[in-house]
């Protein structure tokens, strides 16, 4: 169990997913989680739901905590952290979930002697199946990085990633749920075309994607090998695979992700 006080500035969907993940997994005593959102009703709702501590102000929270989560929107995070920098304990760790905001930009407002971790979760965190990248600056000690990985592993999977790979993370996990939802929707449309009721079509398509992903994670087999196992000679599956290849399915995915990564890079320099 983590014997630290953890504070959240901003309590939107992602912060709430992190809080419920930590509480439900027993990683930390709820009273050691402090929350402050500019909407007072959000603070009260979280305090009632999880037993966390609702702070009176962002400043009082910053003075108390050992780990501060900056969970406000990317366009305001630097201003918010700059205002709180003088309130933080010297050894406090700052974790930012703001997309596109670099470690250097964060250090610019917090001070270059501050331990900072940049993380990028994705929306499946809301259903305990998140994939989060964890990028510490050089001042963060290994045991602290391990703690942050543990926090994000309480509602999915987490891995340490160097900052130069952050745009690849955006492409392969941050933005990726959208492509997967499109794939599920397209498969369901085809099933409806084949006569299946819409609700049932979504269930079959979504479960097929979920189960296939689980096979990749659990078997350790190459995705191509798993695909080969489904393709009987002269059968139905290889017929579908042939059409996907003809229509440039893989090339379209790669091209889309390249555009996504390029956009991520452009935004981080803006």
PDB file of C-alpha atoms in Angstrom:
ATOM      1  CA  UNK A   1       0.000   0.000   0.000  1.00  0.00           C
ATOM      2  CA  UNK A   2       1.246   3.482  -0.871  1.00  0.00           C
ATOM      3  CA  UNK A   3       1.925   5.495   2.281  1.00  0.00           C
ATOM      4  CA  UNK A   4       1.849   8.835   0.532  1.00  0.00           C
ATOM      5  CA  UNK A   5      -0.595  11.655   0.017  1.00  0.00           C
ATOM      6  CA  UNK A   6      -1.640  12.025  -3.602  1.00  0.00           C
ATOM      7  CA  UNK A   7      -3.403  15.147  -4.850  1.00  0.00           C
ATOM      8  CA  UNK A   8      -5.421  15.809  -8.017  1.00  0.00           C
ATOM      9  CA  UNK A   9      -5.819  19.282  -9.470  1.00  0.00           C
ATOM     10  CA  UNK A  10      -8.700  18.878 -11.907  1.00  0.00           C
ATOM     11  CA  UNK A  11     -11.126  15.966 -11.530  1.00  0.00           C
ATOM     12  CA  UNK A  12     -12.456  15.181 -14.990  1.00  0.00           C
ATOM     13  CA  UNK A  13     -13.067  11.715 -16.452  1.00  0.00           C
ATOM     14  CA  UNK A  14      -9.414  10.660 -16.537  1.00  0.00           C
ATOM     15  CA  UNK A  15      -8.670  11.819 -12.976  1.00  0.00           C
ATOM     16  CA  UNK A  16     -11.787   9.994 -11.787  1.00  0.00           C
ATOM     17  CA  UNK A  17     -10.658   6.817 -13.568  1.00  0.00           C
ATOM     18  CA  UNK A  18      -7.246   7.042 -11.859  1.00  0.00           C
ATOM     19  CA  UNK A  19      -8.828   7.676  -8.440  1.00  0.00           C
ATOM     20  CA  UNK A  20     -11.318   4.799  -8.710  1.00  0.00           C
ATOM     21  CA  UNK A  21      -8.554   2.487  -9.994  1.00  0.00           C
ATOM     22  CA  UNK A  22      -6.343   3.244  -6.990  1.00  0.00           C
ATOM     23  CA  UNK A  23      -9.180   2.993  -4.466  1.00  0.00           C
ATOM     24  CA  UNK A  24     -10.725  -0.196  -5.903  1.00  0.00           C
ATOM     25  CA  UNK A  25      -7.368  -1.980  -6.072  1.00  0.00           C
ATOM     26  CA  UNK A  26      -6.567  -1.086  -2.456  1.00  0.00           C
ATOM     27  CA  UNK A  27      -3.375   0.655  -3.551  1.00  0.00           C
ATOM     28  CA  UNK A  28      -3.906   3.593  -1.186  1.00  0.00           C
ATOM     29  CA  UNK A  29      -6.172   4.606   1.692  1.00  0.00           C
ATOM     30  CA  UNK A  30      -8.893   6.837   0.184  1.00  0.00           C
ATOM     31  CA  UNK A  31      -8.346   9.544   2.829  1.00  0.00           C
ATOM     32  CA  UNK A  32      -4.774   9.960   1.494  1.00  0.00           C
ATOM     33  CA  UNK A  33      -6.139  11.040  -1.891  1.00  0.00           C
ATOM     34  CA  UNK A  34      -6.802  14.781  -2.025  1.00  0.00           C
ATOM     35  CA  UNK A  35      -8.921  16.346  -4.760  1.00  0.00           C
ATOM     36  CA  UNK A  36      -9.540  19.869  -5.937  1.00  0.00           C
ATOM     37  CA  UNK A  37     -11.682  20.779  -8.927  1.00  0.00           C
ATOM     38  CA  UNK A  38     -12.986  24.281  -9.613  1.00  0.00           C
ATOM     39  CA  UNK A  39     -16.477  22.751  -9.549  1.00  0.00           C
ATOM     40  CA  UNK A  40     -17.192  22.350  -5.825  1.00  0.00           C
ATOM     41  CA  UNK A  41     -19.897  19.728  -6.487  1.00  0.00           C
ATOM     42  CA  UNK A  42     -17.311  17.470  -8.188  1.00  0.00           C
ATOM     43  CA  UNK A  43     -15.121  17.549  -5.072  1.00  0.00           C
ATOM     44  CA  UNK A  44     -18.063  16.704  -2.814  1.00  0.00           C
ATOM     45  CA  UNK A  45     -19.289  13.920  -5.117  1.00  0.00           C
ATOM     46  CA  UNK A  46     -15.835  12.278  -5.152  1.00  0.00           C
ATOM     47  CA  UNK A  47     -15.523  12.613  -1.371  1.00  0.00           C
ATOM     48  CA  UNK A  48     -18.888  10.880  -0.899  1.00  0.00           C
ATOM     49  CA  UNK A  49     -18.294   8.220  -3.549  1.00  0.00           C
ATOM     50  CA  UNK A  50     -14.741   7.169  -2.621  1.00  0.00           C
ATOM     51  CA  UNK A  51     -14.048   8.653   0.820  1.00  0.00           C
ATOM     52  CA  UNK A  52     -11.281  10.874  -0.561  1.00  0.00           C
ATOM     53  CA  UNK A  53     -10.382  14.241   0.982  1.00  0.00           C
ATOM     54  CA  UNK A  54     -11.876  17.308  -0.703  1.00  0.00           C
ATOM     55  CA  UNK A  55      -9.408  20.212  -0.435  1.00  0.00           C
ATOM     56  CA  UNK A  56     -10.515  23.776   0.311  1.00  0.00           C
ATOM     57  CA  UNK A  57      -8.250  25.174  -2.406  1.00  0.00           C
ATOM     58  CA  UNK A  58      -5.605  24.180  -4.947  1.00  0.00           C
ATOM     59  CA  UNK A  59      -2.969  25.858  -2.740  1.00  0.00           C
ATOM     60  CA  UNK A  60      -3.891  23.923   0.418  1.00  0.00           C
ATOM     61  CA  UNK A  61      -3.807  20.674  -1.573  1.00  0.00           C
ATOM     62  CA  UNK A  62      -0.383  21.484  -3.076  1.00  0.00           C
ATOM     63  CA  UNK A  63       1.076  22.088   0.399  1.00  0.00           C
ATOM     64  CA  UNK A  64      -0.076  18.674   1.683  1.00  0.00           C
ATOM     65  CA  UNK A  65       0.718  16.139  -1.030  1.00  0.00           C
ATOM     66  CA  UNK A  66       3.756  14.022  -1.910  1.00  0.00           C
ATOM     67  CA  UNK A  67       2.560  13.376  -5.467  1.00  0.00           C
ATOM     68  CA  UNK A  68       0.630  16.039  -7.363  1.00  0.00           C
ATOM     69  CA  UNK A  69      -1.389  15.061 -10.441  1.00  0.00           C
ATOM     70  CA  UNK A  70      -1.922  17.905 -12.906  1.00  0.00           C
ATOM     71  CA  UNK A  71      -5.171  16.753 -14.518  1.00  0.00           C
ATOM     72  CA  UNK A  72      -6.467  20.017 -15.963  1.00  0.00           C
ATOM     73  CA  UNK A  73      -6.711  20.754 -19.710  1.00  0.00           C
ATOM     74  CA  UNK A  74      -3.402  21.075 -21.625  1.00  0.00           C
ATOM     75  CA  UNK A  75      -4.104  24.735 -22.480  1.00  0.00           C
ATOM     76  CA  UNK A  76      -4.186  25.768 -18.793  1.00  0.00           C
ATOM     77  CA  UNK A  77      -1.849  23.300 -17.076  1.00  0.00           C
ATOM     78  CA  UNK A  78       1.282  25.468 -17.283  1.00  0.00           C
ATOM     79  CA  UNK A  79      -0.475  28.456 -15.704  1.00  0.00           C
ATOM     80  CA  UNK A  80      -2.038  26.303 -12.970  1.00  0.00           C
ATOM     81  CA  UNK A  81       1.264  24.617 -12.083  1.00  0.00           C
ATOM     82  CA  UNK A  82       3.156  27.905 -12.175  1.00  0.00           C
ATOM     83  CA  UNK A  83       0.743  29.330  -9.585  1.00  0.00           C
ATOM     84  CA  UNK A  84       1.236  26.265  -7.341  1.00  0.00           C
ATOM     85  CA  UNK A  85       5.002  25.765  -7.753  1.00  0.00           C
ATOM     86  CA  UNK A  86       5.880  27.795  -4.633  1.00  0.00           C
ATOM     87  CA  UNK A  87       3.442  25.801  -2.460  1.00  0.00           C
ATOM     88  CA  UNK A  88       4.839  22.333  -3.173  1.00  0.00           C
ATOM     89  CA  UNK A  89       7.086  20.350  -0.848  1.00  0.00           C
ATOM     90  CA  UNK A  90      10.696  20.282  -2.045  1.00  0.00           C
ATOM     91  CA  UNK A  91      10.645  16.525  -2.704  1.00  0.00           C
ATOM     92  CA  UNK A  92       7.114  16.373  -4.159  1.00  0.00           C
ATOM     93  CA  UNK A  93       6.671  14.581  -7.457  1.00  0.00           C
ATOM     94  CA  UNK A  94       4.527  16.216 -10.160  1.00  0.00           C
ATOM     95  CA  UNK A  95       2.690  13.959 -12.616  1.00  0.00           C
ATOM     96  CA  UNK A  96       1.168  15.568 -15.711  1.00  0.00           C
ATOM     97  CA  UNK A  97      -1.508  13.904 -17.840  1.00  0.00           C
ATOM     98  CA  UNK A  98      -1.688  16.876 -20.247  1.00  0.00           C
ATOM     99  CA  UNK A  99      -1.227  15.764 -23.864  1.00  0.00           C
ATOM    100  CA  UNK A 100       1.416  17.623 -25.850  1.00  0.00           C
ATOM    101  CA  UNK A 101       3.041  19.374 -22.861  1.00  0.00           C
ATOM    102  CA  UNK A 102       6.726  18.425 -22.694  1.00  0.00           C
ATOM    103  CA  UNK A 103       8.850  17.720 -19.623  1.00  0.00           C
ATOM    104  CA  UNK A 104      10.893  20.792 -20.515  1.00  0.00           C
ATOM    105  CA  UNK A 105       7.806  23.030 -20.639  1.00  0.00           C
ATOM    106  CA  UNK A 106       6.669  21.638 -17.278  1.00  0.00           C
ATOM    107  CA  UNK A 107      10.123  22.242 -15.755  1.00  0.00           C
ATOM    108  CA  UNK A 108       9.966  25.789 -17.118  1.00  0.00           C
ATOM    109  CA  UNK A 109       7.096  26.630 -14.753  1.00  0.00           C
ATOM    110  CA  UNK A 110       7.859  24.218 -11.873  1.00  0.00           C
ATOM    111  CA  UNK A 111      11.630  24.692 -11.735  1.00  0.00           C
ATOM    112  CA  UNK A 112      14.403  22.601 -13.281  1.00  0.00           C
ATOM    113  CA  UNK A 113      15.151  20.986  -9.916  1.00  0.00           C
ATOM    114  CA  UNK A 114      11.651  19.431  -9.732  1.00  0.00           C
ATOM    115  CA  UNK A 115      10.871  15.727 -10.163  1.00  0.00           C
ATOM    116  CA  UNK A 116       8.351  15.499 -13.016  1.00  0.00           C
ATOM    117  CA  UNK A 117       6.643  12.573 -14.725  1.00  0.00           C
ATOM    118  CA  UNK A 118       4.695  12.926 -17.960  1.00  0.00           C
ATOM    119  CA  UNK A 119       2.037  10.274 -18.507  1.00  0.00           C
ATOM    120  CA  UNK A 120      -0.365   9.489 -21.320  1.00  0.00           C
ATOM    121  CA  UNK A 121      -3.335   7.268 -20.448  1.00  0.00           C
ATOM    122  CA  UNK A 122      -6.105   6.441 -22.938  1.00  0.00           C
ATOM    123  CA  UNK A 123      -9.885   6.371 -22.600  1.00  0.00           C
ATOM    124  CA  UNK A 124     -10.214   2.588 -21.921  1.00  0.00           C
ATOM    125  CA  UNK A 125      -8.844   3.571 -18.488  1.00  0.00           C
ATOM    126  CA  UNK A 126     -12.496   4.438 -17.802  1.00  0.00           C
ATOM    127  CA  UNK A 127     -13.316   0.692 -17.909  1.00  0.00           C
ATOM    128  CA  UNK A 128     -10.117  -0.518 -16.151  1.00  0.00           C
ATOM    129  CA  UNK A 129      -8.375  -1.430 -19.418  1.00  0.00           C
ATOM    130  CA  UNK A 130      -6.136   1.591 -19.899  1.00  0.00           C
ATOM    131  CA  UNK A 131      -2.730   1.635 -21.580  1.00  0.00           C
ATOM    132  CA  UNK A 132      -0.510   4.350 -20.118  1.00  0.00           C
ATOM    133  CA  UNK A 133       2.970   5.558 -21.013  1.00  0.00           C
ATOM    134  CA  UNK A 134       5.100   6.828 -18.119  1.00  0.00           C
ATOM    135  CA  UNK A 135       7.943   9.258 -18.907  1.00  0.00           C
ATOM    136  CA  UNK A 136       9.999  10.494 -15.933  1.00  0.00           C
ATOM    137  CA  UNK A 137      12.600  13.274 -16.059  1.00  0.00           C
ATOM    138  CA  UNK A 138      16.181  12.513 -14.977  1.00  0.00           C
ATOM    139  CA  UNK A 139      15.584  13.621 -11.368  1.00  0.00           C
ATOM    140  CA  UNK A 140      12.909  11.005 -10.693  1.00  0.00           C
ATOM    141  CA  UNK A 141      14.286   8.023  -8.783  1.00  0.00           C
ATOM    142  CA  UNK A 142      13.591   4.455  -9.896  1.00  0.00           C
ATOM    143  CA  UNK A 143      11.347   3.641  -6.920  1.00  0.00           C
ATOM    144  CA  UNK A 144       9.255   6.753  -7.711  1.00  0.00           C
ATOM    145  CA  UNK A 145       8.882   5.745 -11.349  1.00  0.00           C
ATOM    146  CA  UNK A 146       7.845   2.277 -10.141  1.00  0.00           C
ATOM    147  CA  UNK A 147       5.176   3.866  -7.914  1.00  0.00           C
ATOM    148  CA  UNK A 148       3.702   5.811 -10.837  1.00  0.00           C
ATOM    149  CA  UNK A 149       3.678   2.636 -12.969  1.00  0.00           C
ATOM    150  CA  UNK A 150       1.883   0.857 -10.090  1.00  0.00           C
ATOM    151  CA  UNK A 151      -0.737   3.611  -9.897  1.00  0.00           C
ATOM    152  CA  UNK A 152      -1.540   3.333 -13.614  1.00  0.00           C
ATOM    153  CA  UNK A 153      -1.362  -0.469 -13.536  1.00  0.00           C
ATOM    154  CA  UNK A 154      -4.266  -0.419 -11.061  1.00  0.00           C
ATOM    155  CA  UNK A 155      -6.667   0.200 -13.976  1.00  0.00           C
ATOM    156  CA  UNK A 156      -4.939  -1.414 -16.951  1.00  0.00           C
ATOM    157  CA  UNK A 157      -1.350  -1.643 -18.124  1.00  0.00           C
ATOM    158  CA  UNK A 158       1.494   0.866 -17.909  1.00  0.00           C
ATOM    159  CA  UNK A 159       5.033   1.011 -19.267  1.00  0.00           C
ATOM    160  CA  UNK A 160       7.981   3.411 -19.110  1.00  0.00           C
ATOM    161  CA  UNK A 161       8.575   5.143 -22.456  1.00  0.00           C
ATOM    162  CA  UNK A 162      11.252   7.672 -23.478  1.00  0.00           C
ATOM    163  CA  UNK A 163       9.910  11.115 -24.369  1.00  0.00           C
ATOM    164  CA  UNK A 164      11.072  10.966 -27.994  1.00  0.00           C
ATOM    165  CA  UNK A 165       8.607   8.053 -28.493  1.00  0.00           C
ATOM    166  CA  UNK A 166       5.621  10.003 -27.160  1.00  0.00           C
ATOM    167  CA  UNK A 167       4.203  10.641 -30.649  1.00  0.00           C
ATOM    168  CA  UNK A 168       4.258   6.897 -31.328  1.00  0.00           C
ATOM    169  CA  UNK A 169       2.367   6.430 -28.044  1.00  0.00           C
ATOM    170  CA  UNK A 170      -0.285   8.907 -29.255  1.00  0.00           C
ATOM    171  CA  UNK A 171      -0.670   6.894 -32.465  1.00  0.00           C
ATOM    172  CA  UNK A 172      -0.697   3.402 -31.000  1.00  0.00           C
ATOM    173  CA  UNK A 173      -2.703   3.948 -27.802  1.00  0.00           C
ATOM    174  CA  UNK A 174      -3.803   7.540 -27.169  1.00  0.00           C
ATOM    175  CA  UNK A 175      -5.761   7.994 -30.402  1.00  0.00           C
ATOM    176  CA  UNK A 176      -6.090   4.294 -31.227  1.00  0.00           C
ATOM    177  CA  UNK A 177      -9.446   3.619 -29.508  1.00  0.00           C
ATOM    178  CA  UNK A 178     -11.071   5.766 -32.223  1.00  0.00           C
ATOM    179  CA  UNK A 179      -9.770   3.525 -35.026  1.00  0.00           C
ATOM    180  CA  UNK A 180     -10.825   0.411 -33.125  1.00  0.00           C
ATOM    181  CA  UNK A 181     -14.329   1.835 -32.591  1.00  0.00           C
ATOM    182  CA  UNK A 182     -14.545   2.512 -36.338  1.00  0.00           C
ATOM    183  CA  UNK A 183     -13.497  -1.081 -37.066  1.00  0.00           C
ATOM    184  CA  UNK A 184     -16.136  -2.439 -34.655  1.00  0.00           C
ATOM    185  CA  UNK A 185     -18.768  -0.170 -36.192  1.00  0.00           C
ATOM    186  CA  UNK A 186     -17.876  -1.265 -39.730  1.00  0.00           C
ATOM    187  CA  UNK A 187     -17.973  -4.971 -38.794  1.00  0.00           C
ATOM    188  CA  UNK A 188     -21.352  -4.458 -37.109  1.00  0.00           C
ATOM    189  CA  UNK A 189     -22.671  -2.636 -40.213  1.00  0.00           C
ATOM    190  CA  UNK A 190     -21.702  -5.635 -42.312  1.00  0.00           C
ATOM    191  CA  UNK A 191     -23.411  -8.028 -39.886  1.00  0.00           C
ATOM    192  CA  UNK A 192     -26.563  -5.869 -40.059  1.00  0.00           C
ATOM    193  CA  UNK A 193     -26.298  -6.072 -43.846  1.00  0.00           C
ATOM    194  CA  UNK A 194     -26.252  -9.841 -43.352  1.00  0.00           C
ATOM    195  CA  UNK A 195     -29.505  -9.644 -41.353  1.00  0.00           C
ATOM    196  CA  UNK A 196     -28.300  -9.486 -37.742  1.00  0.00           C
ATOM    197  CA  UNK A 197     -30.068  -7.045 -35.350  1.00  0.00           C
ATOM    198  CA  UNK A 198     -27.963  -3.941 -34.619  1.00  0.00           C
ATOM    199  CA  UNK A 199     -27.487  -4.426 -30.852  1.00  0.00           C
ATOM    200  CA  UNK A 200     -26.436  -8.033 -31.334  1.00  0.00           C
ATOM    201  CA  UNK A 201     -24.078  -7.046 -34.164  1.00  0.00           C
ATOM    202  CA  UNK A 202     -22.227  -4.603 -31.872  1.00  0.00           C
ATOM    203  CA  UNK A 203     -21.961  -7.277 -29.165  1.00  0.00           C
ATOM    204  CA  UNK A 204     -20.504  -9.877 -31.553  1.00  0.00           C
ATOM    205  CA  UNK A 205     -18.099  -7.418 -33.195  1.00  0.00           C
ATOM    206  CA  UNK A 206     -16.875  -5.857 -29.938  1.00  0.00           C
ATOM    207  CA  UNK A 207     -16.380  -9.203 -28.204  1.00  0.00           C
ATOM    208  CA  UNK A 208     -14.462 -10.533 -31.224  1.00  0.00           C
ATOM    209  CA  UNK A 209     -12.067  -7.567 -31.014  1.00  0.00           C
ATOM    210  CA  UNK A 210     -11.728  -7.883 -27.223  1.00  0.00           C
ATOM    211  CA  UNK A 211     -11.101 -11.637 -27.382  1.00  0.00           C
ATOM    212  CA  UNK A 212      -8.592 -11.343 -30.222  1.00  0.00           C
ATOM    213  CA  UNK A 213      -6.648  -8.658 -28.352  1.00  0.00           C
ATOM    214  CA  UNK A 214      -6.605 -10.875 -25.259  1.00  0.00           C
ATOM    215  CA  UNK A 215      -5.137 -13.727 -27.320  1.00  0.00           C
ATOM    216  CA  UNK A 216      -2.262 -11.490 -28.488  1.00  0.00           C
ATOM    217  CA  UNK A 217      -1.543 -10.401 -24.898  1.00  0.00           C
ATOM    218  CA  UNK A 218      -1.882 -13.839 -23.284  1.00  0.00           C
ATOM    219  CA  UNK A 219      -0.412 -16.289 -25.803  1.00  0.00           C
ATOM    220  CA  UNK A 220       2.669 -14.281 -26.752  1.00  0.00           C
ATOM    221  CA  UNK A 221       2.196 -15.557 -30.309  1.00  0.00           C
ATOM    222  CA  UNK A 222       2.851 -13.285 -33.289  1.00  0.00           C
ATOM    223  CA  UNK A 223      -0.399 -11.701 -34.553  1.00  0.00           C
ATOM    224  CA  UNK A 224       0.377 -13.086 -38.021  1.00  0.00           C
ATOM    225  CA  UNK A 225       0.574 -16.613 -36.592  1.00  0.00           C
ATOM    226  CA  UNK A 226      -2.755 -16.172 -34.804  1.00  0.00           C
ATOM    227  CA  UNK A 227      -4.264 -14.907 -38.056  1.00  0.00           C
ATOM    228  CA  UNK A 228      -2.884 -17.941 -39.948  1.00  0.00           C
ATOM    229  CA  UNK A 229      -4.539 -20.250 -37.406  1.00  0.00           C
ATOM    230  CA  UNK A 230      -7.978 -18.885 -38.323  1.00  0.00           C
ATOM    231  CA  UNK A 231      -7.431 -19.143 -42.084  1.00  0.00           C
ATOM    232  CA  UNK A 232      -8.434 -22.628 -43.336  1.00  0.00           C
ATOM    233  CA  UNK A 233      -7.351 -23.542 -46.894  1.00  0.00           C
ATOM    234  CA  UNK A 234      -9.959 -22.323 -49.372  1.00  0.00           C
ATOM    235  CA  UNK A 235     -12.178 -21.148 -46.505  1.00  0.00           C
ATOM    236  CA  UNK A 236     -14.220 -18.089 -45.578  1.00  0.00           C
ATOM    237  CA  UNK A 237     -11.582 -16.262 -43.521  1.00  0.00           C
ATOM    238  CA  UNK A 238      -8.853 -16.220 -46.181  1.00  0.00           C
ATOM    239  CA  UNK A 239     -11.474 -14.827 -48.581  1.00  0.00           C
ATOM    240  CA  UNK A 240     -12.024 -11.872 -46.225  1.00  0.00           C
ATOM    241  CA  UNK A 241      -8.257 -11.463 -45.642  1.00  0.00           C
ATOM    242  CA  UNK A 242      -7.700 -11.348 -49.441  1.00  0.00           C
ATOM    243  CA  UNK A 243     -10.180  -8.459 -49.793  1.00  0.00           C
ATOM    244  CA  UNK A 244      -8.616  -6.541 -46.874  1.00  0.00           C
ATOM    245  CA  UNK A 245      -5.200  -6.904 -48.534  1.00  0.00           C
ATOM    246  CA  UNK A 246      -6.590  -5.804 -51.926  1.00  0.00           C
ATOM    247  CA  UNK A 247      -8.182  -2.733 -50.326  1.00  0.00           C
ATOM    248  CA  UNK A 248      -4.955  -1.737 -48.563  1.00  0.00           C
ATOM    249  CA  UNK A 249      -6.209  -2.340 -45.001  1.00  0.00           C
ATOM    250  CA  UNK A 250      -2.771  -2.457 -43.360  1.00  0.00           C
ATOM    251  CA  UNK A 251      -1.401   0.386 -45.481  1.00  0.00           C
ATOM    252  CA  UNK A 252      -4.397   2.555 -44.525  1.00  0.00           C
ATOM    253  CA  UNK A 253      -3.812   1.900 -40.809  1.00  0.00           C
ATOM    254  CA  UNK A 254      -0.084   2.684 -41.098  1.00  0.00           C
ATOM    255  CA  UNK A 255      -0.744   5.834 -43.139  1.00  0.00           C
ATOM    256  CA  UNK A 256      -3.420   7.018 -40.675  1.00  0.00           C
ATOM    257  CA  UNK A 257      -1.068   6.497 -37.728  1.00  0.00           C
ATOM    258  CA  UNK A 258       1.775   8.304 -39.487  1.00  0.00           C
ATOM    259  CA  UNK A 259      -0.530  11.310 -39.939  1.00  0.00           C
ATOM    260  CA  UNK A 260      -1.590  11.045 -36.303  1.00  0.00           C
ATOM    261  CA  UNK A 261       2.039  10.988 -35.108  1.00  0.00           C
ATOM    262  CA  UNK A 262       2.965  13.914 -37.378  1.00  0.00           C
ATOM    263  CA  UNK A 263       0.053  15.952 -36.006  1.00  0.00           C
ATOM    264  CA  UNK A 264       1.091  15.119 -32.436  1.00  0.00           C
ATOM    265  CA  UNK A 265       4.612  16.352 -33.190  1.00  0.00           C
ATOM    266  CA  UNK A 266       3.316  19.556 -34.794  1.00  0.00           C
ATOM    267  CA  UNK A 267       1.033  20.285 -31.822  1.00  0.00           C
ATOM    268  CA  UNK A 268       3.831  19.808 -29.292  1.00  0.00           C
ATOM    269  CA  UNK A 269       5.888  22.471 -31.122  1.00  0.00           C
ATOM    270  CA  UNK A 270       3.015  24.943 -31.412  1.00  0.00           C
TER     271      UNK A 270
END
